[in-house]
Each structure stands twice: as structure tokens, then as C-alpha cells.
Coordinates of C-alpha atoms in Angstrom, one line a residue:
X1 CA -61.7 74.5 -27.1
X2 CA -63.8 74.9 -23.9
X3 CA -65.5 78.6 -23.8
X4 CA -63.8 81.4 -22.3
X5 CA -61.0 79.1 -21.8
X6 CA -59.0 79.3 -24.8
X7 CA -56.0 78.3 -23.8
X8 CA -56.9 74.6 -22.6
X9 CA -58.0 71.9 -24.9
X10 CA -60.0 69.2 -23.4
X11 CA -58.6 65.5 -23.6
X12 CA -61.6 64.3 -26.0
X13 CA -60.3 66.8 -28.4
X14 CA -56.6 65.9 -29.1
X15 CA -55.5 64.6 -31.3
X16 CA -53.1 61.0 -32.1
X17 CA -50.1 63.3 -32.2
X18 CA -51.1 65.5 -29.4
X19 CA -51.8 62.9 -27.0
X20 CA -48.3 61.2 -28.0
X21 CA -46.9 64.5 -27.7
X22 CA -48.7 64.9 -24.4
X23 CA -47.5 61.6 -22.8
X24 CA -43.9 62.6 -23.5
X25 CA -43.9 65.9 -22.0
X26 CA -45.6 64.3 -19.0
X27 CA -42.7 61.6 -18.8
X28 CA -40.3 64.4 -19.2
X29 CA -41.8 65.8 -15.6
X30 CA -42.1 63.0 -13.7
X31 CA -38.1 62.0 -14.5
X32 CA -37.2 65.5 -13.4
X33 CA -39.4 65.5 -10.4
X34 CA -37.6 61.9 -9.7
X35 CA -34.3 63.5 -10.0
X36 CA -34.9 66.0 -7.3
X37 CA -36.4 63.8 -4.9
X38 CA -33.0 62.1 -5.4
X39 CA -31.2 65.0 -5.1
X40 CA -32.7 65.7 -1.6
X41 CA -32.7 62.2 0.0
X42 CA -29.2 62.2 -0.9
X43 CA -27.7 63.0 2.1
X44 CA -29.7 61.3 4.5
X45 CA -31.9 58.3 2.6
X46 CA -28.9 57.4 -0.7
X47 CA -31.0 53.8 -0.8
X48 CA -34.0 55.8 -1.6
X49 CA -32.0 58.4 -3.9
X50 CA -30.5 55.4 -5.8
X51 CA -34.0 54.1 -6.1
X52 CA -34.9 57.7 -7.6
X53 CA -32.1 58.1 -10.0
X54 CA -33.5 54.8 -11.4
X55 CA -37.0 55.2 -11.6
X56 CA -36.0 58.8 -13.9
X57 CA -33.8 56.4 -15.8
X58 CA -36.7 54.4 -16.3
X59 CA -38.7 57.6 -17.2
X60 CA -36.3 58.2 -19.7
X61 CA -36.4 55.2 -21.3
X62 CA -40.0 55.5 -21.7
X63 CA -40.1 58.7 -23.2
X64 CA -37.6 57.7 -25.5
X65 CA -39.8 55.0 -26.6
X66 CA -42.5 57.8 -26.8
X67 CA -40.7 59.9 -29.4
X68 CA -39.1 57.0 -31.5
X69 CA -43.2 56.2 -31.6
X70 CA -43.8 59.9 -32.8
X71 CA -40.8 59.3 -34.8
X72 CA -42.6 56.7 -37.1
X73 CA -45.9 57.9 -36.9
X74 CA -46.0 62.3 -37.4
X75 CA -42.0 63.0 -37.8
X76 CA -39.7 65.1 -36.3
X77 CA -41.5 68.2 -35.0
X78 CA -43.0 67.6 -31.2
X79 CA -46.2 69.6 -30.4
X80 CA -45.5 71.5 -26.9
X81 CA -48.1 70.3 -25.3
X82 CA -48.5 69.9 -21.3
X83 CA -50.8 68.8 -18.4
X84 CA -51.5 71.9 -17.5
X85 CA -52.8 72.9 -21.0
X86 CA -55.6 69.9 -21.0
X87 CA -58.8 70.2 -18.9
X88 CA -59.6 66.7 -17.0
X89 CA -55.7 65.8 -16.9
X90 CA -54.5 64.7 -14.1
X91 CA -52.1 67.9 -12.4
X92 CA -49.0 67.1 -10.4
X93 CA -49.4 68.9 -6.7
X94 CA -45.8 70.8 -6.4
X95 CA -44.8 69.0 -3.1
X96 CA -41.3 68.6 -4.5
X97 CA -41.3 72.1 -3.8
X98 CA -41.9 72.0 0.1
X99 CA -38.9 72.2 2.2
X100 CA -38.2 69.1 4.6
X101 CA -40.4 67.0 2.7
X102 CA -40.7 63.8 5.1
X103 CA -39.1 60.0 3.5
X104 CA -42.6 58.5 4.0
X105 CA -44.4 61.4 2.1
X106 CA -42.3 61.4 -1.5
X107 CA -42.7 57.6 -1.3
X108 CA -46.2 57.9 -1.2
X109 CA -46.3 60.9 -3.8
X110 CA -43.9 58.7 -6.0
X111 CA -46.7 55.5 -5.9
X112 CA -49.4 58.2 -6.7
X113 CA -47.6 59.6 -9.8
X114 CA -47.4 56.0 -10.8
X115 CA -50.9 55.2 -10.1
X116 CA -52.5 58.4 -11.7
X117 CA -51.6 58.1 -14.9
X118 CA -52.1 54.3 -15.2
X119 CA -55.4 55.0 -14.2
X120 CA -55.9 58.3 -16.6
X121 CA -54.9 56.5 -19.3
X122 CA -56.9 53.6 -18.5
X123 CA -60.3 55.6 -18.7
X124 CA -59.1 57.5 -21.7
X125 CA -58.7 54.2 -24.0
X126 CA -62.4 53.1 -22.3
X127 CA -63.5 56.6 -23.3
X128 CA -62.5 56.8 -26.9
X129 CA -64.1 55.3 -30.1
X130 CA -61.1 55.6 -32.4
X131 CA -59.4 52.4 -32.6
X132 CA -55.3 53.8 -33.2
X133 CA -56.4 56.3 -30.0
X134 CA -57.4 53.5 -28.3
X135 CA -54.5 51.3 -29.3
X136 CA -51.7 53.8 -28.7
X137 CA -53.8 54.6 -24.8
X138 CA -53.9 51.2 -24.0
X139 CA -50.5 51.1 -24.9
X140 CA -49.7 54.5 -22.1
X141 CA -51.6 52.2 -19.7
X142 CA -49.6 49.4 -19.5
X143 CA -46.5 51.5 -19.8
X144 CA -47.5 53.0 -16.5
X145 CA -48.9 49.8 -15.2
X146 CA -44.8 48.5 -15.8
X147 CA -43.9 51.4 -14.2
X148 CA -45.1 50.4 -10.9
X149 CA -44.0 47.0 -11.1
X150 CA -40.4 48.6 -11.9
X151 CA -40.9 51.1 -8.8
X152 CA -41.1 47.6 -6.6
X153 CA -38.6 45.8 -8.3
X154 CA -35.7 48.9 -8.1
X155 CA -37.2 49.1 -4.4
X156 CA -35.8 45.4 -3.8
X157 CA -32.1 46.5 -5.9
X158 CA -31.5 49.6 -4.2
X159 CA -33.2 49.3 -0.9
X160 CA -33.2 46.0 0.6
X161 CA -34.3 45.4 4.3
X162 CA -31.6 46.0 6.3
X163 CA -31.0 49.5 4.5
X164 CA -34.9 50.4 4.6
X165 CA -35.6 49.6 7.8
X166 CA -31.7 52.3 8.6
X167 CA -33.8 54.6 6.4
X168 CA -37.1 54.3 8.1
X169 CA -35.9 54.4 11.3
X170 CA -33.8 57.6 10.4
X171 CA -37.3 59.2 9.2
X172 CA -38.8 58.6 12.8
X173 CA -36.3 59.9 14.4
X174 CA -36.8 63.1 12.4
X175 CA -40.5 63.0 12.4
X176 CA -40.0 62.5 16.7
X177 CA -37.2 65.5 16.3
X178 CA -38.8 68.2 14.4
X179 CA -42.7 67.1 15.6
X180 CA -42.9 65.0 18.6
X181 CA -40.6 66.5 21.2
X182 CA -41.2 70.2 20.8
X183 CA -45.1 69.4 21.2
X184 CA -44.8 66.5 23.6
X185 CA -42.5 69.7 25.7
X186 CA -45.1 72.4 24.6
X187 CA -47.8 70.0 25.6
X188 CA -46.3 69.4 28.9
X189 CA -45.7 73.0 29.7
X190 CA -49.4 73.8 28.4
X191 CA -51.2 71.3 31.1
X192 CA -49.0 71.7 34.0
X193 CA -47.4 75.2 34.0
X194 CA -50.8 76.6 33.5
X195 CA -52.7 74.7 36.5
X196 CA -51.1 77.0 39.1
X197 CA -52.8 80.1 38.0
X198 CA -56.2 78.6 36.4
X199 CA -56.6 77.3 39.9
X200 CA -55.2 79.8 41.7
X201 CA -57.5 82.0 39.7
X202 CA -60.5 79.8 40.6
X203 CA -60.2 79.5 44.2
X204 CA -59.4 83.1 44.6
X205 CA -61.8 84.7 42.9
X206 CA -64.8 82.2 42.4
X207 CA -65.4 83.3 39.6
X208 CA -65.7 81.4 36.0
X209 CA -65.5 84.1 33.9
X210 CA -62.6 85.8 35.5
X211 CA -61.4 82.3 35.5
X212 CA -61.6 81.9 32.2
X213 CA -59.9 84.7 31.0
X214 CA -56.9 84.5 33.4
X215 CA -56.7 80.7 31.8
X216 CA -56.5 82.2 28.2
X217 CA -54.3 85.1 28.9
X218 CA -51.6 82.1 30.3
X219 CA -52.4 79.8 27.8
X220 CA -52.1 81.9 24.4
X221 CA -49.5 83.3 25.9
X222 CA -47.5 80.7 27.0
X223 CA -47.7 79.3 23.4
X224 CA -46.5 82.4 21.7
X225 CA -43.6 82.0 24.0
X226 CA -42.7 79.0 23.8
X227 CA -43.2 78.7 20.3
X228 CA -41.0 81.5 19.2
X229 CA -38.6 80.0 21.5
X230 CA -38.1 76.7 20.6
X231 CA -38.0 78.3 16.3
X232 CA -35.3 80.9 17.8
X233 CA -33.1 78.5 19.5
X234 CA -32.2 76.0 17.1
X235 CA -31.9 76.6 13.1
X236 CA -31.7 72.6 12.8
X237 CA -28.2 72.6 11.2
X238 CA -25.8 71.3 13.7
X239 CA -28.7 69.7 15.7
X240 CA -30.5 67.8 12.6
X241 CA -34.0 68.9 14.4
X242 CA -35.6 69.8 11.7
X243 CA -37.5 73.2 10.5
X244 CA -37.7 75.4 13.3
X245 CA -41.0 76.6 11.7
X246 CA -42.3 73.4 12.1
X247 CA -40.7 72.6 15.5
X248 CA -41.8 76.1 16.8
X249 CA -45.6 75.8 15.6
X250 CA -45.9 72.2 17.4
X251 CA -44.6 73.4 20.8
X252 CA -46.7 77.1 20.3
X253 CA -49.8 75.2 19.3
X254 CA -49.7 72.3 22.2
X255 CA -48.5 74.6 24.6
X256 CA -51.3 76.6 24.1
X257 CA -54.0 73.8 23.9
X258 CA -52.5 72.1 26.9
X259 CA -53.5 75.5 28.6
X260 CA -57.1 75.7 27.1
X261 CA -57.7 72.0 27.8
X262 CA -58.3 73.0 31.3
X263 CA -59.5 77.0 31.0
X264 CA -62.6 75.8 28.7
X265 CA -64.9 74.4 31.3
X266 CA -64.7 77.6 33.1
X267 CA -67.0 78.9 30.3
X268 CA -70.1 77.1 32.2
X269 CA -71.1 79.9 34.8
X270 CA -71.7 77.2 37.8
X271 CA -68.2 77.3 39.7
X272 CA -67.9 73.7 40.8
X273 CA -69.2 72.1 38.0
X274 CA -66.6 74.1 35.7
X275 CA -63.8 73.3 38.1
X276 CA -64.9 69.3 38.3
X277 CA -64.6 69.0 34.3
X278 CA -61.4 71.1 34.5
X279 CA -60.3 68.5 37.2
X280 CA -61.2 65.5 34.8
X281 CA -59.5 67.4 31.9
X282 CA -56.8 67.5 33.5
X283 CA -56.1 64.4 34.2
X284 CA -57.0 63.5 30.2
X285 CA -54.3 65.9 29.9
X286 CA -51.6 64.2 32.4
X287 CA -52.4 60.8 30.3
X288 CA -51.7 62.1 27.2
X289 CA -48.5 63.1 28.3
X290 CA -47.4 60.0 29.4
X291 CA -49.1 58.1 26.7
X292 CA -46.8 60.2 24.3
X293 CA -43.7 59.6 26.3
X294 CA -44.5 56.0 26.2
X295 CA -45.0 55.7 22.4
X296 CA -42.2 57.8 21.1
X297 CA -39.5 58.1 24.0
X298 CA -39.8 54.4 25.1
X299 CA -40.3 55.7 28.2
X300 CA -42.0 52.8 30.6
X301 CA -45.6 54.7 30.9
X302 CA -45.9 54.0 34.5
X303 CA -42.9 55.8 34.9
X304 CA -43.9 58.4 32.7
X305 CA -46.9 58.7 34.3
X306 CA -45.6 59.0 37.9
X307 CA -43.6 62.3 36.7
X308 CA -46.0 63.8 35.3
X309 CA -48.9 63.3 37.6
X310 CA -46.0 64.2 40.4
X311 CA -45.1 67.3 38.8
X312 CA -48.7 68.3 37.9
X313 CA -49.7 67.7 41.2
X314 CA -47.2 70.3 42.9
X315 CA -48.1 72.6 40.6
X316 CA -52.0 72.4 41.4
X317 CA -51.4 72.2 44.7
X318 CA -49.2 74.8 44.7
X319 CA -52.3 76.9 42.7
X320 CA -55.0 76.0 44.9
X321 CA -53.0 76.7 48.4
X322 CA -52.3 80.5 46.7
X323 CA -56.1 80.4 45.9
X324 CA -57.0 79.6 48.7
X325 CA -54.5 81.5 51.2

């Protein structure tokens, strides 16, 4: 037992039976944690599900071949034993339990299952100076180390290329839904709404500070705005947008930053070089926009970049003539 911690054994001091008992408790998890990553690509990813579903089927198999081990070796009667009660074993992160968990992410959480206990198991048999331990962990090892061969080869039977490359494309779109447009609109809003009274500001009052402020009053905001707006709007049902929590922090926090991008530089005290970095910033600004456009909306960036430099540049124009008037 580790002191004050009485309730956790380390690794080093289970037993043959406990660590058999462990390694089927752990396979028990990972085919339920398969199963609901199933369950919840159902819908929009059934290659992946399928792929799921098989992988658990796999788990079970294993786990199977865990207990008929136990079986011959200790009888019946399975100690409860889980990760959570060893110190130094490797813990699953929940993330099955985030909502709109992304394709790409439990693909990547399912090869890191894979890989962590092929690897644990691995330095436990190095670790271990009892020959059976090290037998039966060398033996947990290569399990795993089938395990991911199996993930690749049920990849290949359930999703072949035509249906992975349906299924990734279907993920970007989602990722460009929920993500990309609300903060490419928040971002747009941000730069150019803001420029009229930043510079308006400036010009009237020639002064940084007062400047500044005006800047971060607009700015913050504009992003409160346009952040509960774009959550409030759309639930994502009907639409298939996505979380409007996540939709509604990516247009608040561009819209905002697209604000400050260009209210910052009126933190140095000397007016024109504050308004000359603002200027560049801007245009930083402007080509982000564009470049964003370009790389997710396949819109041509010259294009792009016309309407956006068009647009920004009536509204700073429109900010410096009332600044100046």
C-alpha cells in the first residue's frame, strides 16, 4: 500500500491474479467505451460505427481469453480490481463523455487506448523479476500489440476509401460549420465593423488613451453580441451546425479579437505611431480574412480579398471622414 493512500495499490505490488484480474476489467472498459463511440457515430459516420462495434467485439474476445486464463490458473472468483485503484496505471481521460465529440478526435483517442496499454504492459514485463509475471505481461503486450494491427485491418473491412474519404469530408464540413464560419463571420465583423469608430475615435479626439478605450468598449462588446447571437439563433438541430456553445464562443471570441487587433496599438501614448501600427494591423487583419475564406470556403483569395479590403475600406473611410469632420 502507498501511505496515506490506502485505497490504491501500486503495480509492483499485485499480484499474478490481480494483474489478470486487472487486465480484464481494463478490457471490459475499453469494449464499452468502443460501443458508445459506435453508438454516437451512428448516425452520421456508420463506417466508423461498424468499425467500433468490431473493435468491442474484439475486446470481448480478449477478455474472454483473459478469464478462461484466470479460469485455469486462480478459479472462479475474479478480484474487482480497476485502473483507477492502481497508482502508475495508465487512466482513461473521459472524452467519450464530451458532447460533439469530433470524427478525427475518437479516432485518435481509439489509437491511444491501443497504444497505452501495449506500451504499459510492455514496461511492466521489463520491470518485473518474476518469471510467470513476466510471462503472463508479455503475453498483455502482444495482445495489445494485435490489437492495433486489428484496429487497421477492421479499418480496411468496414471503412474502405470511398466511404472514409464520405466520412472525412462529412467531419470538415462540421468542423467548417460549428468552428470556421461563426469565427471567420465574428472575425470579419471584429476587424471591419470596429474600424469606423476606433478611427473615428482617433481622429476626433487625438487621443490614445481615449482611443483605446472607445476601441475596447466596441470590441468586447461586439463579441458579447455577437456571440450570444449566433448560440441563440440556431440550436443545431434542423441546421446540423453544431453546438451553439461552441459556434457562439468562436464568433464572441474572434469578434472581439478582430476589434482589439487594431485598439492595442493605441496603448503607446505617441498618436501617429499608435495609429501607423493600427494601420498595419489592420491590414494583417483584412488578410486573414481572406486567407480563411480562401482555405475553407474555396473562395478564389483574390476575390476574397477584394471584398474585404473594399468593405473594410468604406468603413475606415467612413471613420476617419466622421473624425475628421
Amino acid at each position: 500500500m502507498i501511505p496515506g493512500i490506502s485505497q490504491r495499490r501500486r503495480f509492483a505490488d499485485l499480484s499474478e491474479q490481480e494483474v489478470l484480474a486487472l487486465a480484464i476489467s481494463s478490457e471490459e472498459d475499453d469494449a464499452r467505451i468502443y460501443r458508445w463511440y459506435a453508438q454516437r457515430l451512428r448516425h452520421d459516420y456508420p463506417g466508423s460505427a461498424d468499425t467500433f462495434e468490431a473493435m468491442a467485439a474484439e475486446e470481448d474476445q480478449h477478455r474472454s481469453r483473459l478469464i478462461e486464463e484466470h479460469r485455469r490458473r486462480f478459479g472462479e472468483v475474479i478480484p474487482l480490481i480497476r485502473r483507477e485503484h492502481v497508482a502508475g496505471f495508465y487512466n482513461r481521460r473521459p472524452v467519450w463523455l464530451v458532447e460533439n465529440l469530433g470524427l478525427a478526435r475518437i479516432r485518435t483517442e481509439a489509437a491511444r487506448m491501443e497504444t497505452e496499454a501495449r506500451d504499459f504492459y510492455l514496461r511492466a514485463a521489463q520491470r518485473t523479476s518474476d518469471a510467470g509475471t513476466r510471462q503472463l505481461l508479455d503475453w498483455l503486450s502482444a495482445a495489445e500489440s494485435g490489437h492495433e494491427a486489428t484496429w487497421d485491418r477492421l479499418q480496411e473491412e468496414h471503412l474502405p476509401a470511398p466511404a472514409r474519404a464520405g466520412e472525412d469530408a462529412e467531419a470538415h464540413r462540421q468542423f467548417v460549420l460549428t468552428w470556421v464560419q461563426p469565427g471567420l463571420a465574428g472575425l470579419m465583423d471584429g476587424s471591419v465593423s470596429t474600424l469606423a469608430p476606433i478611427f473615428a475615435a482617433a481622429f476626433t479626439t487625438g487621443n490614445t488613451w481615449q482611443t483605446f478605450i472607445v476601441g475596447l468598449a466596441a470590441s468586447v462588446g461586439a463579441g458579447i453580441s455577437m456571440g450570444f447571437t449566433e448560440a441563440a439563433s440556431d440550436d443545431g438541430a434542423i441546421s446540423g451546425r453544431g453546438s451553439p456553445l461552441k459556434r457562439g464562443i468562436a464568433s464572441g471570441v474572434m469578434t472581439a479579437l478582430g476589434g482589439l487587433g487594431h485598439a492595442l496599438p493605441y496603448l503607446i501614448p505617441e498618436f501617429w505611431t499608435a495609429t501607423i501600427i493600427a494601420f498595419v494591423v489592420v491590414f494583417f487583419e483584412l488578410w486573414a480574412i481572406a486567407w480563411v475564406q480562401n482555405r475553407y470556403m474555396d473562395t478564389p483569395f483574390w476575390r476574397a480579398a477584394l471584398q474585404v479590403v473594399l468593405g473594410g475600406s468604406l468603413v475606415f473611410a467612413a471613420g476617419v471622414l466622421i473624425g475628421t469632420a
